[in-house]
Each structure stands twice: as structure tokens, then as C-alpha cells.
Amino acid sequence: MIEESLRSLLNRARKAVTDAKNMSDIDALDIAFLGRKGELADLMKQMSSAKSEDRPKLGAMANEVKTEIEKLISLKRDSFAMSGLQKQLDQEREDVTEPGIKPAQGHLHLMNHAIRDIEKIFTDAGFVRVRYPEVEWDKYAFENLNMPADHPARDEWETFFVDTPPDAKNGKMILTPHATSGTARILSEKDLPIRAINISKTYRRQIDLTHVPMFHQFDGLIVDKGLNLTHLLGILDYFVKSFFGPDRKVRVRPYHFRFTEPSFEVDISTDSKMGKNGWLELGGAGMLHPNVLKAAGIDPEVYTGLAFGWGVERTYMMREGLHMDDIRTLYKNDLRFLNQF
Ligand code: DAH
């Protein structure tokens, strides 16, 4: 009787396992046949009703059935796992003949382009490009430029101060608010004659549609014997024609800077790209004030100097005819903007 049932159990298990469609069918069969409350367990309970001399044989048979069903289930599980893996392999197969993905190619930031252009124009004219720390001393940004402590002219340079004790020789530590601090540094090296261009990052406490707290300036300087205003005008004209084009004119208007005397503001003539006809303000220039030469230990009776300087961002935007509503766009790193150049 039990023997019959065991045989029938094995046959049904064989069929059920063969018909199983997926892993969860198999899991259910495992429980139904071999589980603690499964069919085999039921039959084992009936074992006590068998004759005692039959029991060892029936026990051995039950074990064989159990092992056989376990084997069937395990083989089926393996085959489901294999076919799942095969499916995954098929899906993930690499097509080595497919053309590669080209990485997007970037380019230099617009300001680096502008800086390179400016550098080239001046180095072609014999200027040496110099660079100085962006974290600067008051001495070079103001004191040596004829702006003693507490002079109201300093207010124009909305300066960031570094929170450290002042240095006895150099004064307070600041973020340089203009590239002219580089000019004070070159002068103090006294390697005469001088023909140098300092292009650097500058910092001011200002942010709005037309200002960013970090921007770039370049500051040019020539110190030699017998320089006069015509040399300055010649250099300005050379730069404007090289950077903006041969039809452009430059003019200077009297102005006041503490470190130059006389001082000027420099304008360039506009063209159709710029939208309006007339003149646009470019930057500042002048002949170095004798006090600035003296502060660096250079005799103003022997040497004269000329200087000029202005913002890279503004200059670049004028050349490209970029009418930007918000100068901060330059530094937002939005590819929709940058990719246009
Ligand atoms: N440094 C000045 C500024 O930030 C610009 C300037 C004016 C630079 C006259 C010069 C100069 O070298 O001669 O506004």
C-alpha cells in the first residue's frame, strides 16, 4: 500500500517537475512533495501502520524516492538558472563592430581664449608676461601706488581683506582688486628697462548684472628713459587695432588715477557689431606718477613710465559683440552658452 503510494508520488513528481514553467513553480513543488507537511512527510507518518518486517525496505524506498525527487528538482532549478543567464548573455552581448562613442570635445573657456590673444599681441611687441599671487599685500595694491592708508581713492576698489594680522612691512593681506598691483611688484624688482604685461585674476566685493566678484584684468607697463605720451598712445592704438580690427580708433579722455599723472580713460570707436555708433569706454591709462617710481626706489628724474590696464571680460565682450544681459553667464558653466563659441 505504502509502496504503491511512494511509486505514484515519484511518478507524479516526475511529471510535475517536467511541466514546471519557472522557478516559482519549482519552489512550490519542492514544498508540496518534500516540505515538512508535504506528501512524502505524510507517507512517512503512515509508516507506523506497516508491518514491522516491511519497514526497513519501505524506509529505504522512501529515501530513494526522496533523493530522486530532490535530484529532479535540483536539475530543473539549474536549467532555469542557466536559461536566465543565457537570456542575459544574449541581451548583453557586445557588438564589437558597432562604431565607438565619441567623447564630447571641450574647448578652452572664452576668457582663456581672450587672455591668450591679449598675451600674444603684447609679447609680439616685446612685452614679457608676468604673474603674481592673487593673494596680495596692501603695499602693492595701494600703498606703493600712491594711495596711502585711509586715502578715499581706495574706496573704488571694493577690496576683500584676508583675516590675518597685518605684516609690518607689507600691511594687510588682501585679494588683489586690480592687476596694477602686479605693476607695483615689477617696479620693485627694478630690472630696468621694463616692458611687461601682467594678466591676472582680480577680486572685488561686487556682484550684479554687470559685475562678478572674480574677473580678469591686464596691466601693461613700460619703464625706460625718455618715454612720453606718444609712446602710450602708440601702444594703445597698436593693441586696439590688433585686438578689435584695423578700422578701429582709440581716444583718451582726461581722468584721475592716483598712480598715473596725467591719467586717462581710454575709449574705442564702435562698429555695427556693437550696436551703437560712437565710443565705448575700454579702460585706464597714464604716465606713472613720480611717487610710484620713488616707492619702488626708481629715480623719476631719470626714468619715466607708462601704464594701462583694463578688464578682460569687458574687452572680449566688446570684440565679439556679445550683448550679455548678465555678465555672470560667463562663469555659470552652462554648456548651452559655452558651446556656442
Ligand atoms: N587698475 C585700474 C582699475 O582697476 C585701471 C588702470 C588705470 C590701470 C590706469 C593702469 C592705469 O595701469 O595706468 O581700474
mmCIF file of C-alpha atoms and ligand atoms in Angstrom:
data_model
loop_
_atom_site.group_PDB
_atom_site.id
_atom_site.type_symbol
_atom_site.label_atom_id
_atom_site.label_comp_id
_atom_site.label_asym_id
_atom_site.label_seq_id
_atom_site.Cartn_x
_atom_site.Cartn_y
_atom_site.Cartn_z
ATOM 1 C CA MET A 1 0.000 0.000 0.000
ATOM 2 C CA ILE A 2 2.683 2.471 1.066
ATOM 3 C CA GLU A 3 4.893 1.095 -1.666
ATOM 4 C CA GLU A 4 2.191 1.931 -4.213
ATOM 5 C CA SER A 5 1.838 5.416 -2.841
ATOM 6 C CA LEU A 6 5.584 6.010 -2.966
ATOM 7 C CA ARG A 7 5.753 4.897 -6.582
ATOM 8 C CA SER A 8 2.804 7.062 -7.515
ATOM 9 C CA LEU A 9 4.377 10.011 -5.675
ATOM 10 C CA LEU A 10 7.574 9.642 -7.666
ATOM 11 C CA ASN A 11 5.680 9.436 -10.956
ATOM 12 C CA ARG A 12 3.586 12.499 -10.219
ATOM 13 C CA ALA A 13 6.673 14.387 -9.106
ATOM 14 C CA ARG A 14 8.450 13.499 -12.355
ATOM 15 C CA LYS A 15 5.604 14.805 -14.449
ATOM 16 C CA ALA A 16 5.045 17.920 -12.367
ATOM 17 C CA VAL A 17 8.735 18.840 -12.445
ATOM 18 C CA THR A 18 8.880 18.293 -16.205
ATOM 19 C CA ASP A 19 5.841 20.554 -16.665
ATOM 20 C CA ALA A 20 7.122 23.305 -14.345
ATOM 21 C CA LYS A 21 7.333 26.609 -16.205
ATOM 22 C CA ASN A 22 9.560 28.610 -13.953
ATOM 23 C CA MET A 23 11.463 28.890 -10.723
ATOM 24 C CA SER A 24 8.411 29.634 -8.600
ATOM 25 C CA ASP A 25 6.608 26.518 -9.916
ATOM 26 C CA ILE A 26 9.629 24.519 -8.802
ATOM 27 C CA ASP A 27 9.689 26.149 -5.391
ATOM 28 C CA ALA A 28 6.009 25.255 -4.939
ATOM 29 C CA LEU A 29 6.624 21.615 -5.963
ATOM 30 C CA ASP A 30 9.557 21.368 -3.600
ATOM 31 C CA ILE A 31 7.283 22.339 -0.720
ATOM 32 C CA ALA A 32 4.357 20.179 -1.906
ATOM 33 C CA PHE A 33 6.407 16.996 -2.257
ATOM 34 C CA LEU A 34 9.307 17.339 0.118
ATOM 35 C CA GLY A 35 8.214 20.011 2.612
ATOM 36 C CA ARG A 36 7.678 19.336 6.278
ATOM 37 C CA LYS A 37 3.962 18.996 5.678
ATOM 38 C CA GLY A 38 4.418 17.669 2.151
ATOM 39 C CA GLU A 39 3.288 14.381 0.614
ATOM 40 C CA LEU A 40 6.425 12.419 1.417
ATOM 41 C CA ALA A 41 6.221 13.500 5.051
ATOM 42 C CA ASP A 42 2.605 12.279 5.125
ATOM 43 C CA LEU A 43 3.618 8.877 3.804
ATOM 44 C CA MET A 44 6.387 8.613 6.365
ATOM 45 C CA LYS A 45 3.821 9.123 9.083
ATOM 46 C CA GLN A 46 1.867 6.164 7.730
ATOM 47 C CA MET A 47 4.985 4.036 8.065
ATOM 48 C CA SER A 48 3.956 3.037 11.639
ATOM 49 C CA SER A 49 0.937 1.167 10.226
ATOM 50 C CA ALA A 50 3.158 -1.047 8.072
ATOM 51 C CA LYS A 51 4.299 -4.435 9.203
ATOM 52 C CA SER A 52 7.491 -4.175 11.165
ATOM 53 C CA GLU A 53 9.411 -6.557 8.866
ATOM 54 C CA ASP A 54 8.449 -4.406 5.848
ATOM 55 C CA ARG A 55 9.526 -1.199 7.430
ATOM 56 C CA PRO A 56 13.295 -1.272 6.609
ATOM 57 C CA LYS A 57 12.535 -1.912 2.926
ATOM 58 C CA LEU A 58 9.869 0.788 2.837
ATOM 59 C CA GLY A 59 12.180 3.185 4.651
ATOM 60 C CA ALA A 60 14.936 2.576 2.075
ATOM 61 C CA MET A 61 12.463 3.049 -0.747
ATOM 62 C CA ALA A 62 11.138 6.279 0.733
ATOM 63 C CA ASN A 63 14.703 7.528 0.920
ATOM 64 C CA GLU A 64 15.353 6.661 -2.700
ATOM 65 C CA VAL A 65 12.155 8.466 -3.746
ATOM 66 C CA LYS A 66 13.204 11.470 -1.734
ATOM 67 C CA THR A 67 16.684 11.529 -3.270
ATOM 68 C CA GLU A 68 15.248 11.105 -6.749
ATOM 69 C CA ILE A 69 12.757 13.975 -6.361
ATOM 70 C CA GLU A 70 15.461 16.193 -4.886
ATOM 71 C CA LYS A 71 17.643 15.440 -7.890
ATOM 72 C CA LEU A 72 14.816 16.205 -10.357
ATOM 73 C CA ILE A 73 14.067 19.494 -8.640
ATOM 74 C CA SER A 74 17.694 20.495 -8.460
ATOM 75 C CA LEU A 75 18.304 19.713 -12.156
ATOM 76 C CA LYS A 76 15.264 21.740 -13.135
ATOM 77 C CA ARG A 77 16.402 24.635 -10.990
ATOM 78 C CA ASP A 78 19.814 24.565 -12.686
ATOM 79 C CA SER A 79 18.225 24.544 -16.091
ATOM 80 C CA PHE A 80 16.034 27.562 -15.251
ATOM 81 C CA ALA A 81 19.069 29.400 -13.863
ATOM 82 C CA MET A 82 21.072 28.569 -16.996
ATOM 83 C CA SER A 83 18.389 29.751 -19.358
ATOM 84 C CA GLY A 84 18.045 33.007 -17.376
ATOM 85 C CA LEU A 85 21.771 33.518 -17.653
ATOM 86 C CA GLN A 86 21.706 32.708 -21.350
ATOM 87 C CA LYS A 87 18.965 35.267 -21.877
ATOM 88 C CA GLN A 88 21.013 37.862 -20.040
ATOM 89 C CA LEU A 89 24.117 36.996 -22.039
ATOM 90 C CA ASP A 90 22.170 37.298 -25.271
ATOM 91 C CA GLN A 91 20.849 40.668 -24.257
ATOM 92 C CA GLU A 92 24.179 41.980 -23.117
ATOM 93 C CA ARG A 93 26.250 40.758 -25.984
ATOM 94 C CA GLU A 94 28.682 43.408 -27.190
ATOM 95 C CA ASP A 95 28.637 44.210 -30.844
ATOM 96 C CA VAL A 96 32.317 44.895 -31.443
ATOM 97 C CA THR A 97 31.599 46.149 -34.938
ATOM 98 C CA GLU A 98 29.429 48.994 -33.650
ATOM 99 C CA PRO A 99 31.090 52.400 -34.136
ATOM 100 C CA GLY A 100 32.590 53.802 -30.904
ATOM 101 C CA ILE A 101 31.058 56.597 -28.888
ATOM 102 C CA LYS A 102 32.980 59.799 -29.432
ATOM 103 C CA PRO A 103 33.613 61.660 -26.193
ATOM 104 C CA ALA A 104 32.335 65.224 -26.400
ATOM 105 C CA GLN A 105 35.255 67.504 -27.079
ATOM 106 C CA GLY A 106 35.564 70.584 -24.923
ATOM 107 C CA HIS A 107 37.407 73.796 -25.599
ATOM 108 C CA LEU A 108 39.168 76.474 -23.625
ATOM 109 C CA HIS A 109 36.955 78.855 -21.714
ATOM 110 C CA LEU A 110 36.227 82.098 -23.544
ATOM 111 C CA MET A 111 38.318 84.055 -21.077
ATOM 112 C CA ASN A 112 41.328 81.821 -21.647
ATOM 113 C CA HIS A 113 40.979 82.468 -25.368
ATOM 114 C CA ALA A 114 40.859 86.179 -24.720
ATOM 115 C CA ILE A 115 43.869 86.011 -22.384
ATOM 116 C CA ARG A 116 45.888 84.103 -24.986
ATOM 117 C CA ASP A 117 45.019 86.639 -27.670
ATOM 118 C CA ILE A 118 45.958 89.541 -25.416
ATOM 119 C CA GLU A 119 49.184 87.851 -24.342
ATOM 120 C CA LYS A 120 50.186 87.225 -27.955
ATOM 121 C CA ILE A 121 49.545 90.803 -29.029
ATOM 122 C CA PHE A 122 51.765 92.155 -26.273
ATOM 123 C CA THR A 123 54.521 89.551 -26.420
ATOM 124 C CA ASP A 124 54.758 90.236 -30.185
ATOM 125 C CA ALA A 125 55.533 93.835 -29.208
ATOM 126 C CA GLY A 126 58.341 92.788 -26.854
ATOM 127 C CA PHE A 127 56.382 92.663 -23.581
ATOM 128 C CA VAL A 128 57.158 89.897 -21.104
ATOM 129 C CA ARG A 129 54.161 88.266 -19.475
ATOM 130 C CA VAL A 130 54.442 88.253 -15.703
ATOM 131 C CA ARG A 131 52.270 86.782 -12.985
ATOM 132 C CA TYR A 132 51.921 87.450 -9.310
ATOM 133 C CA PRO A 133 49.974 85.960 -6.420
ATOM 134 C CA GLU A 134 46.269 86.670 -6.295
ATOM 135 C CA VAL A 135 46.545 86.901 -2.530
ATOM 136 C CA GLU A 136 48.397 90.168 -2.303
ATOM 137 C CA TRP A 137 49.705 92.746 0.161
ATOM 138 C CA ASP A 138 48.149 96.145 0.650
ATOM 139 C CA LYS A 139 51.592 97.602 -0.109
ATOM 140 C CA TYR A 140 51.480 96.578 -3.779
ATOM 141 C CA ALA A 141 47.773 97.120 -4.400
ATOM 142 C CA PHE A 142 47.607 100.568 -2.743
ATOM 143 C CA GLU A 143 50.498 101.923 -0.716
ATOM 144 C CA ASN A 144 53.156 101.853 -3.462
ATOM 145 C CA LEU A 145 50.572 103.089 -5.971
ATOM 146 C CA ASN A 146 50.330 106.467 -4.244
ATOM 147 C CA MET A 147 47.260 105.513 -2.234
ATOM 148 C CA PRO A 148 48.341 105.775 1.418
ATOM 149 C CA ALA A 149 46.269 104.200 4.201
ATOM 150 C CA ASP A 150 42.883 105.871 4.651
ATOM 151 C CA HIS A 151 43.066 107.630 1.283
ATOM 152 C CA PRO A 152 39.483 107.847 -0.039
ATOM 153 C CA ALA A 153 40.594 106.799 -3.545
ATOM 154 C CA ARG A 154 40.900 103.270 -2.155
ATOM 155 C CA ASP A 155 37.121 103.040 -1.866
ATOM 156 C CA GLU A 156 36.781 102.473 -5.588
ATOM 157 C CA TRP A 157 38.480 99.085 -5.217
ATOM 158 C CA GLU A 158 35.908 97.183 -3.190
ATOM 159 C CA THR A 159 38.558 95.069 -1.549
ATOM 160 C CA PHE A 160 38.379 91.655 0.113
ATOM 161 C CA PHE A 161 40.624 91.506 3.174
ATOM 162 C CA VAL A 162 42.157 88.276 4.401
ATOM 163 C CA ASP A 163 41.565 87.762 8.096
ATOM 164 C CA THR A 164 45.200 87.612 9.248
ATOM 165 C CA PRO A 165 47.303 90.037 11.302
ATOM 166 C CA PRO A 166 48.920 92.725 9.115
ATOM 167 C CA ASP A 167 52.554 92.332 8.138
ATOM 168 C CA ALA A 168 54.920 95.017 9.457
ATOM 169 C CA LYS A 169 56.450 95.727 6.027
ATOM 170 C CA ASN A 170 53.582 94.937 3.647
ATOM 171 C CA GLY A 171 50.420 95.839 5.556
ATOM 172 C CA LYS A 172 47.183 93.924 5.337
ATOM 173 C CA MET A 173 46.706 90.777 3.299
ATOM 174 C CA ILE A 174 44.061 91.138 0.574
ATOM 175 C CA LEU A 175 42.785 89.554 -2.628
ATOM 176 C CA THR A 176 44.201 91.757 -5.319
ATOM 177 C CA PRO A 177 41.462 94.102 -6.585
ATOM 178 C CA HIS A 178 43.355 95.139 -9.747
ATOM 179 C CA ALA A 179 46.230 93.920 -11.893
ATOM 180 C CA THR A 180 48.083 97.166 -11.186
ATOM 181 C CA SER A 181 49.396 95.504 -8.002
ATOM 182 C CA GLY A 182 51.483 93.439 -10.407
ATOM 183 C CA THR A 183 52.837 96.655 -11.883
ATOM 184 C CA ALA A 184 53.956 97.763 -8.394
ATOM 185 C CA ARG A 185 55.682 94.414 -7.973
ATOM 186 C CA ILE A 186 57.533 94.560 -11.299
ATOM 187 C CA LEU A 187 58.712 98.047 -10.442
ATOM 188 C CA SER A 188 60.031 96.875 -7.084
ATOM 189 C CA GLU A 189 62.162 94.283 -8.859
ATOM 190 C CA LYS A 190 63.926 97.235 -10.577
ATOM 191 C CA ASP A 191 65.085 95.163 -13.505
ATOM 192 C CA LEU A 192 65.265 98.176 -15.848
ATOM 193 C CA PRO A 193 64.220 98.882 -18.540
ATOM 194 C CA ILE A 194 60.807 97.204 -18.125
ATOM 195 C CA ARG A 195 58.263 96.145 -20.721
ATOM 196 C CA ALA A 196 55.823 93.799 -19.055
ATOM 197 C CA ILE A 197 52.221 92.695 -19.112
ATOM 198 C CA ASN A 198 50.534 91.236 -16.055
ATOM 199 C CA ILE A 199 47.328 89.326 -16.768
ATOM 200 C CA SER A 200 45.619 88.063 -13.651
ATOM 201 C CA LYS A 201 42.507 87.267 -11.712
ATOM 202 C CA THR A 202 41.215 90.164 -9.660
ATOM 203 C CA TYR A 203 38.628 90.276 -6.894
ATOM 204 C CA ARG A 204 36.122 92.843 -5.733
ATOM 205 C CA ARG A 205 33.161 92.780 -3.389
ATOM 206 C CA GLN A 206 30.558 93.237 -6.068
ATOM 207 C CA ILE A 207 28.087 91.031 -7.848
ATOM 208 C CA ASP A 208 25.244 92.128 -10.097
ATOM 209 C CA LEU A 209 24.268 92.090 -13.780
ATOM 210 C CA THR A 210 27.459 93.851 -14.839
ATOM 211 C CA HIS A 211 29.926 92.710 -12.149
ATOM 212 C CA VAL A 212 31.356 89.432 -10.909
ATOM 213 C CA PRO A 213 33.453 89.149 -7.728
ATOM 214 C CA MET A 214 36.259 87.413 -9.640
ATOM 215 C CA PHE A 215 37.233 88.805 -13.013
ATOM 216 C CA HIS A 216 40.395 89.282 -15.060
ATOM 217 C CA GLN A 217 42.465 92.320 -15.813
ATOM 218 C CA PHE A 218 45.632 93.012 -17.702
ATOM 219 C CA ASP A 219 48.047 95.729 -16.819
ATOM 220 C CA GLY A 220 50.819 96.816 -19.129
ATOM 221 C CA LEU A 221 53.887 98.744 -18.166
ATOM 222 C CA ILE A 222 56.883 100.291 -19.878
ATOM 223 C CA VAL A 223 59.628 101.976 -17.885
ATOM 224 C CA ASP A 224 62.546 103.489 -19.725
ATOM 225 C CA LYS A 225 64.386 106.752 -20.258
ATOM 226 C CA GLY A 226 62.644 109.463 -22.233
ATOM 227 C CA LEU A 227 59.164 107.956 -22.614
ATOM 228 C CA ASN A 228 56.307 110.320 -23.338
ATOM 229 C CA LEU A 229 52.582 110.303 -24.092
ATOM 230 C CA THR A 230 53.042 109.474 -27.767
ATOM 231 C CA HIS A 231 54.547 106.134 -26.759
ATOM 232 C CA LEU A 232 51.495 105.421 -24.648
ATOM 233 C CA LEU A 233 49.109 106.407 -27.457
ATOM 234 C CA GLY A 234 51.097 104.289 -29.889
ATOM 235 C CA ILE A 235 50.805 101.178 -27.707
ATOM 236 C CA LEU A 236 47.091 101.731 -27.130
ATOM 237 C CA ASP A 237 46.498 102.154 -30.842
ATOM 238 C CA TYR A 238 48.541 99.037 -31.616
ATOM 239 C CA PHE A 239 46.517 96.959 -29.138
ATOM 240 C CA VAL A 240 43.138 98.232 -30.269
ATOM 241 C CA LYS A 241 43.886 97.597 -33.945
ATOM 242 C CA SER A 242 45.321 94.142 -33.260
ATOM 243 C CA PHE A 243 42.523 93.000 -30.983
ATOM 244 C CA PHE A 244 39.476 94.694 -32.497
ATOM 245 C CA GLY A 245 40.484 95.233 -36.126
ATOM 246 C CA PRO A 246 42.361 97.747 -38.308
ATOM 247 C CA ASP A 247 39.444 100.172 -38.688
ATOM 248 C CA ARG A 248 39.128 100.881 -35.004
ATOM 249 C CA LYS A 249 40.269 104.114 -33.449
ATOM 250 C CA VAL A 250 41.346 104.885 -29.921
ATOM 251 C CA ARG A 251 40.914 108.107 -27.987
ATOM 252 C CA VAL A 252 41.850 109.159 -24.476
ATOM 253 C CA ARG A 253 39.939 111.423 -22.082
ATOM 254 C CA PRO A 254 41.477 113.130 -19.050
ATOM 255 C CA TYR A 255 40.717 111.277 -15.825
ATOM 256 C CA HIS A 256 42.199 110.751 -12.408
ATOM 257 C CA PHE A 257 44.085 107.775 -11.071
ATOM 258 C CA ARG A 258 46.378 108.151 -8.088
ATOM 259 C CA PHE A 259 49.153 106.140 -9.714
ATOM 260 C CA THR A 260 49.384 107.973 -13.025
ATOM 261 C CA GLU A 261 49.872 111.628 -13.928
ATOM 262 C CA PRO A 262 48.462 112.572 -16.343
ATOM 263 C CA SER A 263 45.716 109.911 -16.276
ATOM 264 C CA PHE A 264 43.231 108.963 -18.948
ATOM 265 C CA GLU A 265 40.290 106.857 -19.708
ATOM 266 C CA VAL A 266 40.666 105.015 -22.973
ATOM 267 C CA ASP A 267 37.772 104.692 -25.459
ATOM 268 C CA ILE A 268 37.498 102.768 -28.705
ATOM 269 C CA SER A 269 35.359 103.675 -31.676
ATOM 270 C CA THR A 270 32.404 101.346 -32.050
ATOM 271 C CA ASP A 271 31.271 99.462 -35.121
ATOM 272 C CA SER A 272 27.986 97.936 -36.236
ATOM 273 C CA LYS A 273 28.690 94.765 -34.188
ATOM 274 C CA MET A 274 28.487 96.805 -31.048
ATOM 275 C CA GLY A 275 25.064 98.116 -31.898
ATOM 276 C CA LYS A 276 25.662 101.810 -31.428
ATOM 277 C CA ASN A 277 27.831 104.350 -33.141
ATOM 278 C CA GLY A 278 30.291 106.384 -31.164
ATOM 279 C CA TRP A 279 32.779 105.468 -28.480
ATOM 280 C CA LEU A 280 32.921 102.838 -25.777
ATOM 281 C CA GLU A 281 34.982 103.039 -22.622
ATOM 282 C CA LEU A 282 37.698 100.409 -22.507
ATOM 283 C CA GLY A 283 39.949 101.141 -19.526
ATOM 284 C CA GLY A 284 42.503 103.382 -17.867
ATOM 285 C CA ALA A 285 45.992 104.552 -18.728
ATOM 286 C CA GLY A 286 48.561 107.202 -17.960
ATOM 287 C CA MET A 287 52.170 108.121 -17.288
ATOM 288 C CA LEU A 288 53.345 106.653 -13.995
ATOM 289 C CA HIS A 289 53.192 109.091 -11.105
ATOM 290 C CA PRO A 290 56.696 110.013 -9.809
ATOM 291 C CA ASN A 291 55.661 108.797 -6.335
ATOM 292 C CA VAL A 292 55.045 105.318 -7.738
ATOM 293 C CA LEU A 293 58.537 105.184 -9.221
ATOM 294 C CA LYS A 294 60.009 106.535 -5.994
ATOM 295 C CA ALA A 295 58.143 103.955 -3.882
ATOM 296 C CA ALA A 296 59.940 101.281 -5.877
ATOM 297 C CA GLY A 297 63.305 103.055 -5.496
ATOM 298 C CA ILE A 298 63.474 104.219 -9.123
ATOM 299 C CA ASP A 299 64.593 107.788 -9.796
ATOM 300 C CA PRO A 300 61.754 109.631 -11.618
ATOM 301 C CA GLU A 301 64.266 112.216 -12.858
ATOM 302 C CA VAL A 302 65.979 109.512 -14.885
ATOM 303 C CA TYR A 303 63.198 107.088 -15.750
ATOM 304 C CA THR A 304 59.656 107.585 -16.969
ATOM 305 C CA GLY A 305 56.921 105.002 -17.095
ATOM 306 C CA LEU A 306 53.672 104.466 -18.900
ATOM 307 C CA ALA A 307 50.903 102.149 -17.809
ATOM 308 C CA PHE A 308 47.495 100.985 -18.918
ATOM 309 C CA GLY A 309 45.046 98.385 -17.773
ATOM 310 C CA TRP A 310 41.532 97.064 -18.028
ATOM 311 C CA GLY A 311 39.186 94.114 -17.746
ATOM 312 C CA VAL A 312 39.498 91.055 -19.966
ATOM 313 C CA GLU A 313 35.789 90.152 -19.791
ATOM 314 C CA ARG A 314 34.664 93.575 -20.936
ATOM 315 C CA THR A 315 37.251 93.736 -23.712
ATOM 316 C CA TYR A 316 36.315 90.288 -25.027
ATOM 317 C CA MET A 317 32.597 91.020 -24.984
ATOM 318 C CA MET A 318 33.172 94.236 -26.926
ATOM 319 C CA ARG A 319 35.124 92.424 -29.619
ATOM 320 C CA GLU A 320 32.633 89.628 -30.077
ATOM 321 C CA GLY A 321 29.666 91.994 -29.979
ATOM 322 C CA LEU A 322 28.180 89.954 -27.140
ATOM 323 C CA HIS A 323 25.255 91.825 -25.709
ATOM 324 C CA MET A 324 25.002 89.924 -22.468
ATOM 325 C CA ASP A 325 22.202 90.818 -20.100
ATOM 326 C CA ASP A 326 24.111 89.258 -17.253
ATOM 327 C CA ILE A 327 27.916 89.041 -17.130
ATOM 328 C CA ARG A 328 27.613 86.195 -14.592
ATOM 329 C CA THR A 329 26.617 83.945 -17.517
ATOM 330 C CA LEU A 330 30.335 83.761 -18.353
ATOM 331 C CA TYR A 331 31.005 81.820 -15.166
ATOM 332 C CA LYS A 332 27.919 79.650 -14.826
ATOM 333 C CA ASN A 333 29.497 76.884 -16.935
ATOM 334 C CA ASP A 334 26.214 76.276 -18.726
ATOM 335 C CA LEU A 335 27.098 74.257 -21.830
ATOM 336 C CA ARG A 336 24.156 75.732 -23.755
ATOM 337 C CA PHE A 337 26.023 79.027 -23.530
ATOM 338 C CA LEU A 338 29.624 77.824 -23.787
ATOM 339 C CA ASN A 339 29.038 75.512 -26.753
ATOM 340 C CA GLN A 340 28.158 78.472 -28.926
ATOM 341 C CA PHE A 341 31.779 79.538 -29.064
HETATM 342 N N1 DAH B 1 43.887 99.459 -12.218
HETATM 343 C C1 DAH B 1 42.885 100.376 -12.693
HETATM 344 C C2 DAH B 1 41.491 99.827 -12.328
HETATM 345 O O1 DAH B 1 41.375 98.773 -11.850
HETATM 346 C C3 DAH B 1 42.977 100.567 -14.169
HETATM 347 C C4 DAH B 1 44.217 101.279 -14.599
HETATM 348 C C5 DAH B 1 44.238 102.622 -14.806
HETATM 349 C C6 DAH B 1 45.389 100.597 -14.796
HETATM 350 C C7 DAH B 1 45.358 103.277 -15.222
HETATM 351 C C8 DAH B 1 46.547 101.255 -15.201
HETATM 352 C C9 DAH B 1 46.494 102.600 -15.403
HETATM 353 O O2 DAH B 1 47.706 100.664 -15.393
HETATM 354 O O3 DAH B 1 47.629 103.259 -15.842
HETATM 355 O O4 DAH B 1 40.537 100.485 -12.514
#
